Short mmCIF file of C-alpha atoms in Angstrom, two decimals:
data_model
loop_
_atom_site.label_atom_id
_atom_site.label_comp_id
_atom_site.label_asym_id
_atom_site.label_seq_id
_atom_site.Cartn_x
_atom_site.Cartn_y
_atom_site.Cartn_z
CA UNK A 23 0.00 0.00 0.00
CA UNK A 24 1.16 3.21 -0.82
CA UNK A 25 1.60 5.68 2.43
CA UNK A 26 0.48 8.99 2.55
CA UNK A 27 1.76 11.58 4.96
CA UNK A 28 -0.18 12.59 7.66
CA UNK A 29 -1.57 16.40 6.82
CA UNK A 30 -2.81 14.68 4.05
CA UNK A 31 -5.28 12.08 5.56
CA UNK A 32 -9.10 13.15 5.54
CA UNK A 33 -10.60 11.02 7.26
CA UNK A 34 -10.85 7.38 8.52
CA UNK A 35 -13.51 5.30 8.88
CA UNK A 36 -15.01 3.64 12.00
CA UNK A 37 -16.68 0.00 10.91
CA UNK A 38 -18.12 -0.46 14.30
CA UNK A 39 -19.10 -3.98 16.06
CA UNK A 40 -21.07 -5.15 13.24
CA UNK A 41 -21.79 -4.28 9.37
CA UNK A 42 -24.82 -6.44 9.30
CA UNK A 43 -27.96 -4.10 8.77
CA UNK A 44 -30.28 -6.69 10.52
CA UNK A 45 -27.75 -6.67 13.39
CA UNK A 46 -27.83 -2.28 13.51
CA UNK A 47 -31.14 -1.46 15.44
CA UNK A 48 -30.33 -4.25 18.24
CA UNK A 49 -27.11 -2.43 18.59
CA UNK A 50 -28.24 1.28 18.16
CA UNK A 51 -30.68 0.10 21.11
CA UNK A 52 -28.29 -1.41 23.71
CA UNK A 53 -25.64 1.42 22.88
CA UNK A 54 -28.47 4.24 23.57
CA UNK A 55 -29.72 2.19 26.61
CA UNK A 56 -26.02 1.79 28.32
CA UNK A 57 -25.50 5.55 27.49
CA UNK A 58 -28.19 7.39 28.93
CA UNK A 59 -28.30 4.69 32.09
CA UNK A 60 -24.65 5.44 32.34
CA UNK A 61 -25.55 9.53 32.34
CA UNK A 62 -28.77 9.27 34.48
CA UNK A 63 -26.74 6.85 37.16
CA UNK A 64 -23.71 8.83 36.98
CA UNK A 65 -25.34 11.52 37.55
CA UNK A 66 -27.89 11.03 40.35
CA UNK A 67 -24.66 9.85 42.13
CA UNK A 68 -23.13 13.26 42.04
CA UNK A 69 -26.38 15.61 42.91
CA UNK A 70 -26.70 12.83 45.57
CA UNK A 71 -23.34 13.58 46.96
CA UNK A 72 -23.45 17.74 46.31
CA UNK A 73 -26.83 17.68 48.10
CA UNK A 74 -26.66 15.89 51.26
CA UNK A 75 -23.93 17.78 53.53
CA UNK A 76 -23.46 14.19 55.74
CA UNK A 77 -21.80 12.80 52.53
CA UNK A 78 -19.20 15.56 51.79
CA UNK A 79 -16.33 14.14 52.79
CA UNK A 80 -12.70 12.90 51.04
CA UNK A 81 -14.36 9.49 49.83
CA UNK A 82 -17.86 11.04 47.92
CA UNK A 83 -15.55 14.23 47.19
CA UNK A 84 -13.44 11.42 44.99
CA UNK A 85 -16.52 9.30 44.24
CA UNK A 86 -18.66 12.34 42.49
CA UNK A 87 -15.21 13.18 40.35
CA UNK A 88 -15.08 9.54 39.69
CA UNK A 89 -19.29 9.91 38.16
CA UNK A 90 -18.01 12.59 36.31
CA UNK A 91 -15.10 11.13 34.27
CA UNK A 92 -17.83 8.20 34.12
CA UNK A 93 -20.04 10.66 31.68
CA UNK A 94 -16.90 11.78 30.12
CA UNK A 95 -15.69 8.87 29.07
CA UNK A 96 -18.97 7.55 28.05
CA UNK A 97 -19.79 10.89 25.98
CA UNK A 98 -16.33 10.48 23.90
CA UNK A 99 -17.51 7.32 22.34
CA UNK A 100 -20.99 6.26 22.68
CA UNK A 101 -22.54 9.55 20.68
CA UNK A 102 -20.15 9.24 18.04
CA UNK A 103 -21.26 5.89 17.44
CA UNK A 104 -25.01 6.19 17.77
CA UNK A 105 -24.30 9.01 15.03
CA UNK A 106 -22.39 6.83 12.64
CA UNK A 107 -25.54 3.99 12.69
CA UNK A 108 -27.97 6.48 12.87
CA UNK A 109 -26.73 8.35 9.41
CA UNK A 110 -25.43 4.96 8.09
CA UNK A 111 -21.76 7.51 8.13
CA UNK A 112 -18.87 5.55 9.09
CA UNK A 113 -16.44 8.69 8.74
CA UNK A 114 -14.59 10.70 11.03
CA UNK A 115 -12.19 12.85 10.31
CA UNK A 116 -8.17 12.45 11.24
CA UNK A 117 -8.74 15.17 14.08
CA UNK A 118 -11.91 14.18 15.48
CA UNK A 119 -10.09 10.81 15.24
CA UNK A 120 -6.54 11.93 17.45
CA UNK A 121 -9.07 13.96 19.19
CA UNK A 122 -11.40 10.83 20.40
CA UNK A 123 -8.17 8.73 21.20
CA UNK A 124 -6.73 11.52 22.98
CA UNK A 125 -10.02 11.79 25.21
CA UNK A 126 -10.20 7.85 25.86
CA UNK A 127 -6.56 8.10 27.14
CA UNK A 128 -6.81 11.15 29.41
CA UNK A 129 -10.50 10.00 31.13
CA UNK A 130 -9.38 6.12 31.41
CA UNK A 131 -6.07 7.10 32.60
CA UNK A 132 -8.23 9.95 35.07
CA UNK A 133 -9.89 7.06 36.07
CA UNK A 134 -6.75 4.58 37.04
CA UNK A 135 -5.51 7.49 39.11
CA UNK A 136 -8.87 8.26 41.02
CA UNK A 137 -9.44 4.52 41.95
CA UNK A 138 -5.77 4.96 43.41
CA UNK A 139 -6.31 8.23 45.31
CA UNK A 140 -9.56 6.32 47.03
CA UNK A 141 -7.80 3.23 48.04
CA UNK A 142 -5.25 5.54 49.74
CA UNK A 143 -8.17 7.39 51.23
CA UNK A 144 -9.57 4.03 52.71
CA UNK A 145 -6.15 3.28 53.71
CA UNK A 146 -5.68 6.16 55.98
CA UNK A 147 -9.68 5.53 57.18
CA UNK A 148 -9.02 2.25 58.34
CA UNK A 149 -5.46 2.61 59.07
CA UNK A 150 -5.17 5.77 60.96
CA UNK A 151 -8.65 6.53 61.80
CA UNK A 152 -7.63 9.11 64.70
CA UNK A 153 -5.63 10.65 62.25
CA UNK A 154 -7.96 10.44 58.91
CA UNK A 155 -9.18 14.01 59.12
CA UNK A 156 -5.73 15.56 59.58
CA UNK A 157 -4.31 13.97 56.57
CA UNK A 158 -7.52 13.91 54.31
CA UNK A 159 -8.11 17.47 54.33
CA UNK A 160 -9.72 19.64 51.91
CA UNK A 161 -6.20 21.32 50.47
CA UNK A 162 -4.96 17.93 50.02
CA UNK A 163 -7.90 16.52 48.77
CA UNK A 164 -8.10 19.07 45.68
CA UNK A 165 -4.27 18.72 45.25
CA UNK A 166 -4.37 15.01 44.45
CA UNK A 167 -7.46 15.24 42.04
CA UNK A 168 -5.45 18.15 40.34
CA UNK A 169 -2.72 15.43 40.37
CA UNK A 170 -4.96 12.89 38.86
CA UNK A 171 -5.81 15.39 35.87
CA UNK A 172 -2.41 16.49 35.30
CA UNK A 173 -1.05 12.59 34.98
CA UNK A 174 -4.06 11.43 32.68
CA UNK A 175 -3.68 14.94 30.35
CA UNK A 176 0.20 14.11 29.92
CA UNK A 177 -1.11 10.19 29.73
CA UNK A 178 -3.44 10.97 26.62
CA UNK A 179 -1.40 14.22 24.93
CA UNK A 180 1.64 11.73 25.01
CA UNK A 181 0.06 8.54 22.96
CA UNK A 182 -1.21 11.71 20.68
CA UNK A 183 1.57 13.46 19.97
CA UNK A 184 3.40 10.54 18.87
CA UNK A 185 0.81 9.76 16.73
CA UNK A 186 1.35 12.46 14.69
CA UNK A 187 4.57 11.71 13.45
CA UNK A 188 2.74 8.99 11.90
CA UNK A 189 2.50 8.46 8.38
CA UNK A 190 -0.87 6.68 7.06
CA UNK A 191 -1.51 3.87 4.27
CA UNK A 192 -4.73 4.12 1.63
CA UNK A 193 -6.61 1.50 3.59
CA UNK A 194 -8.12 3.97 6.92
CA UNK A 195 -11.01 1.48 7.95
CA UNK A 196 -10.79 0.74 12.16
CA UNK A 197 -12.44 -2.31 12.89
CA UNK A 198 -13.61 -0.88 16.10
CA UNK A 199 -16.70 1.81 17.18
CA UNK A 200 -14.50 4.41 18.38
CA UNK A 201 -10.93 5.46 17.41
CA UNK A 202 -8.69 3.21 19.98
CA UNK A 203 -4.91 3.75 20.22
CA UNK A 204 -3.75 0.52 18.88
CA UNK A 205 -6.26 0.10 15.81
CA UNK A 206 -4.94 3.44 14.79
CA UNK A 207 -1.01 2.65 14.92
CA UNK A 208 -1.28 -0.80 13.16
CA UNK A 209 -3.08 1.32 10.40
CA UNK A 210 0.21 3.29 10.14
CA UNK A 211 2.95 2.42 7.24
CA UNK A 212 5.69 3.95 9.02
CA UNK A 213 7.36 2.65 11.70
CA UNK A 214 5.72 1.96 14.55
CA UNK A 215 8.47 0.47 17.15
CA UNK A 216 9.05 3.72 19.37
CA UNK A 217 4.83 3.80 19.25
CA UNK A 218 4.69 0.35 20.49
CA UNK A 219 7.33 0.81 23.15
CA UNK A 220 5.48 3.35 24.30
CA UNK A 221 2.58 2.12 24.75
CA UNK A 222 4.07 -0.97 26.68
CA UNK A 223 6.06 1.56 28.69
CA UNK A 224 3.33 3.98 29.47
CA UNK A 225 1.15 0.99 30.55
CA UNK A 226 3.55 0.18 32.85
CA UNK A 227 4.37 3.64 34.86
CA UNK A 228 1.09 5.09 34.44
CA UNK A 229 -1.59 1.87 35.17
CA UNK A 230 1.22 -0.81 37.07
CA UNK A 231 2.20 2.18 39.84
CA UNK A 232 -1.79 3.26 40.63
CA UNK A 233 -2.67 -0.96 40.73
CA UNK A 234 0.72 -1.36 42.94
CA UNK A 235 -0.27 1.62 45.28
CA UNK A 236 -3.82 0.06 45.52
CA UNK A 237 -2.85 -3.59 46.32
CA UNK A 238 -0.73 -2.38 48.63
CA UNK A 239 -3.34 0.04 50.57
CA UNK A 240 -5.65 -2.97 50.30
CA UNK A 241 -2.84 -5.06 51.84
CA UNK A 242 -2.48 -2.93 54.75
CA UNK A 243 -6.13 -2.55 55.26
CA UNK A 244 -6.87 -6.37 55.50
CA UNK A 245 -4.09 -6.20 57.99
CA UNK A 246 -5.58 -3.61 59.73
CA UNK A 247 -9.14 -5.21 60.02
CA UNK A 248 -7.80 -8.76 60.90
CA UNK A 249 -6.74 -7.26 64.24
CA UNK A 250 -9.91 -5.94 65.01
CA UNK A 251 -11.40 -7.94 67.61
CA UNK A 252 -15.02 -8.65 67.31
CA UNK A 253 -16.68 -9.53 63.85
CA UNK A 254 -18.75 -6.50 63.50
CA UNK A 255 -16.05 -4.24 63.89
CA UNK A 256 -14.40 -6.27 61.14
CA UNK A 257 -17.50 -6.08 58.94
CA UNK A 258 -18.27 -2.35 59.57
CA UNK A 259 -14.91 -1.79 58.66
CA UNK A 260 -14.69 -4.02 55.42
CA UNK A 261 -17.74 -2.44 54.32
CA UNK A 262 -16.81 1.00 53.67
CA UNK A 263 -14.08 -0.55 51.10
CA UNK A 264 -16.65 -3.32 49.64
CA UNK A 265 -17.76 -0.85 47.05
CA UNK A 266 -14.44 0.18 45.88
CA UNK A 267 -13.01 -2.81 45.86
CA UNK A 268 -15.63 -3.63 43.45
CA UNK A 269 -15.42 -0.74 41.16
CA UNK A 270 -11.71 -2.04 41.15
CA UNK A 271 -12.16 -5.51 40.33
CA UNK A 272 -14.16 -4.38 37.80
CA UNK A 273 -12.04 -1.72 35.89
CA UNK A 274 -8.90 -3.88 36.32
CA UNK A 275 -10.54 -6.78 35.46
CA UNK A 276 -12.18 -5.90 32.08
CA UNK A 277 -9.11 -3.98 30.81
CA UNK A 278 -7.27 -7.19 31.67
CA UNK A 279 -9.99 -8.90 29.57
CA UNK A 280 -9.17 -6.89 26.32
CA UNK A 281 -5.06 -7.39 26.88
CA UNK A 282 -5.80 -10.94 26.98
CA UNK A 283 -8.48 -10.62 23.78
CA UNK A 284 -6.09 -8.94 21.63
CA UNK A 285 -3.38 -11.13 22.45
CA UNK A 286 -4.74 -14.44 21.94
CA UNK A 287 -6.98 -13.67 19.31
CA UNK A 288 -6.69 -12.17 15.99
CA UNK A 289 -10.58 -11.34 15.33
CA UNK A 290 -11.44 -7.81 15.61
CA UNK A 291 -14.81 -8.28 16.35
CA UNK A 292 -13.72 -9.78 19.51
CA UNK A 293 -11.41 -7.30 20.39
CA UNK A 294 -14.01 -4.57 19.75
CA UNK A 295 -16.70 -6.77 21.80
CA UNK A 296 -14.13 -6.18 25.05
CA UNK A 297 -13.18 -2.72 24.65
CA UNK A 298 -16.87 -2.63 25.24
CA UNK A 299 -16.58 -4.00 28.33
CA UNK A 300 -13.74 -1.68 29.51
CA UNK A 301 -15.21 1.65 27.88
CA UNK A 302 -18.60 1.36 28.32
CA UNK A 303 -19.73 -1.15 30.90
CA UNK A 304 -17.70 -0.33 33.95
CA UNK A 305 -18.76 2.84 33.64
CA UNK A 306 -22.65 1.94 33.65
CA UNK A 307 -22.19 -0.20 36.30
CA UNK A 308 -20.16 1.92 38.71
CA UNK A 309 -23.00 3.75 40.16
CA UNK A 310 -25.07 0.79 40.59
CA UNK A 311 -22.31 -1.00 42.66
CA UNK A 312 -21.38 2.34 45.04
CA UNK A 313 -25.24 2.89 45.30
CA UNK A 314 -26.66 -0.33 46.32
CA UNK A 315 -23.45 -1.58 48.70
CA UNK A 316 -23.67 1.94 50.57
CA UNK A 317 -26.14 2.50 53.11
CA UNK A 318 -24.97 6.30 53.24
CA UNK A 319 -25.56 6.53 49.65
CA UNK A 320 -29.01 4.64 49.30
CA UNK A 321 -29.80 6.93 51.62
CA UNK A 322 -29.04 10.08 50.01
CA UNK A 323 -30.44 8.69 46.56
CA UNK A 324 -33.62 8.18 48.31
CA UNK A 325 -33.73 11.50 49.91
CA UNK A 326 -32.83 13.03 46.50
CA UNK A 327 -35.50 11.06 44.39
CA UNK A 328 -38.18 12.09 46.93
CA UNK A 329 -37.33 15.67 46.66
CA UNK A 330 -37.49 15.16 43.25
CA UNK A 331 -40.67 13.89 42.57
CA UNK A 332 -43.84 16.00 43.41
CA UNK A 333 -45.72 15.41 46.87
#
């Protein structure tokens, strides 16, 4: 194929998780559905938290952030998509493209850093209790989500700005629903090694540190709550960390998922099945999981919806 530099590509084209035309309403549907549940959820979770003064604290102070790099992340992909079926327009141009992959980076690596910030900040609950409000105060508590941001923005500007100095081939199509950072390099015909290092290396610093920092938080807090002597003490205290660990298991979990699809399988449509998972269903889920595992916030939901709805 014959390459083409980069100021010169239009546009690429995104074939999504199915061509079939049978197949495209059933999809259109579930996409929609996941999307606005995902906004709605998200959403409720963070007028839940801004509303009720009992729940603003370090933990729901993370937790709303966390909601709303849950809608961000969900907005960067799922509209684009619903667009594309709804038009029967695969396109999108080479900006909106570097754009999208840009945004996926810097709100899944936002995300990575948050779930590490509130392991630390059950760490220091559990761990130094006497000491929790001393440490988790509100300067340091707006310093480490300005932290978070400033990692993920370098996380997503770096993949982006490397991609640039990529040259392009004739064939643009992505096998995939949204622009993700490796379709796009293997459609490159220039070299690609210092892209693929990268990505390996990145991986490493900016996802292995955050899941070493959490293991070991969660480490010291089973520690911590084995030497608690009676069993509700040990439950009361395992259960403010239930729904984290969760949310954990579950981000973690599904992006292991899609290393382990792309690596021992060669079929795209697999591969685009569980980026799903990672992109779009965590997300979803998240409030579900924090909302029905948390007595505090079931109990500001419900306060919420019946303010809400007329008496």
């Amino acid at each position: 194929m014959e390459p083409t530099n980069q100021t010169s590509v239009a546009e690429f084209l995104l074939l999504g998780l199915t061509e079939d035309p049978a197949l495209q309403p059933l999809v259109f549907s579930m996409f929609l559905s996941m999307y606005l549940v995902t906004i709605l959820g998200n959403l409720l979770i963070i007028l839940a938290v801004s509303s009720d003064s009992h729940l603003h604290t370090p933990m729901y102070f993370f937790l709303s952030n966390l909601s709303f790099n849950d809608i961000c992340m969900g907005t960067t992909t799922i509209p684009k998509m619903l667009v594309s079926i709804q038009t029967q327009d695969q396109r999108i141009t080479y900006t909106g493209c570097l754009s999208q992959a840009c945004f996926v980076l810097t709100f899944g690596g936002l995300e990575n850093f948050l779930l590490a910030v509130m392991a630390y900040d059950r760490y220091v609950a559990i761990c130094h209790p006497l000491r929790y409000t001393v440490i988790m105060n509100p300067c340091l508590c707006v310093l480490l989500l300005l932290l978070c941001l400033l990692l993920s923005i370098v996380h997503g500007l770096l993949h982006t700005v490397m991609l640039l100095q990529l040259s392009f081939c004739t064939d643009l199509e992505i096998p995939h629903f949204f622009c993700e950072l490796s379709q796009v390099i293997k459609l490159a015909c220039s070299d690609t090694f210092i892209n693929n290092i990268l990505v390996y290396l990145v991986s490493i610093i900016f996802f292995g540190v955050p899941l070493s920092g959490i293991i070991f938080s969660y480490t010291q807090i089973v520690s911590s709550i084995l030497r608690i002597p009676s069993v509700g003490g040990r439950y009361k205290a395992f259960s403010t960390c239930g729904s984290h660990l969760s949310v954990v298991s579950l981000f973690y979990g599904t992006g292991f998922g899609v290393y382990m699809s792309s690596a021992v399988t060669d079929s795209s449509m697999n591969t685009a099945v569980a980026s799903m998972m990672y992109i779009v269903v965590p997300q979803m889920l998240n409030p579900f999981i924090y909302s029905l595992r948390n007595r505090e916030m079931k109990g500001a939901l419900r306060h919420l919806i019946s303010g809400m709805l007329p008496l």
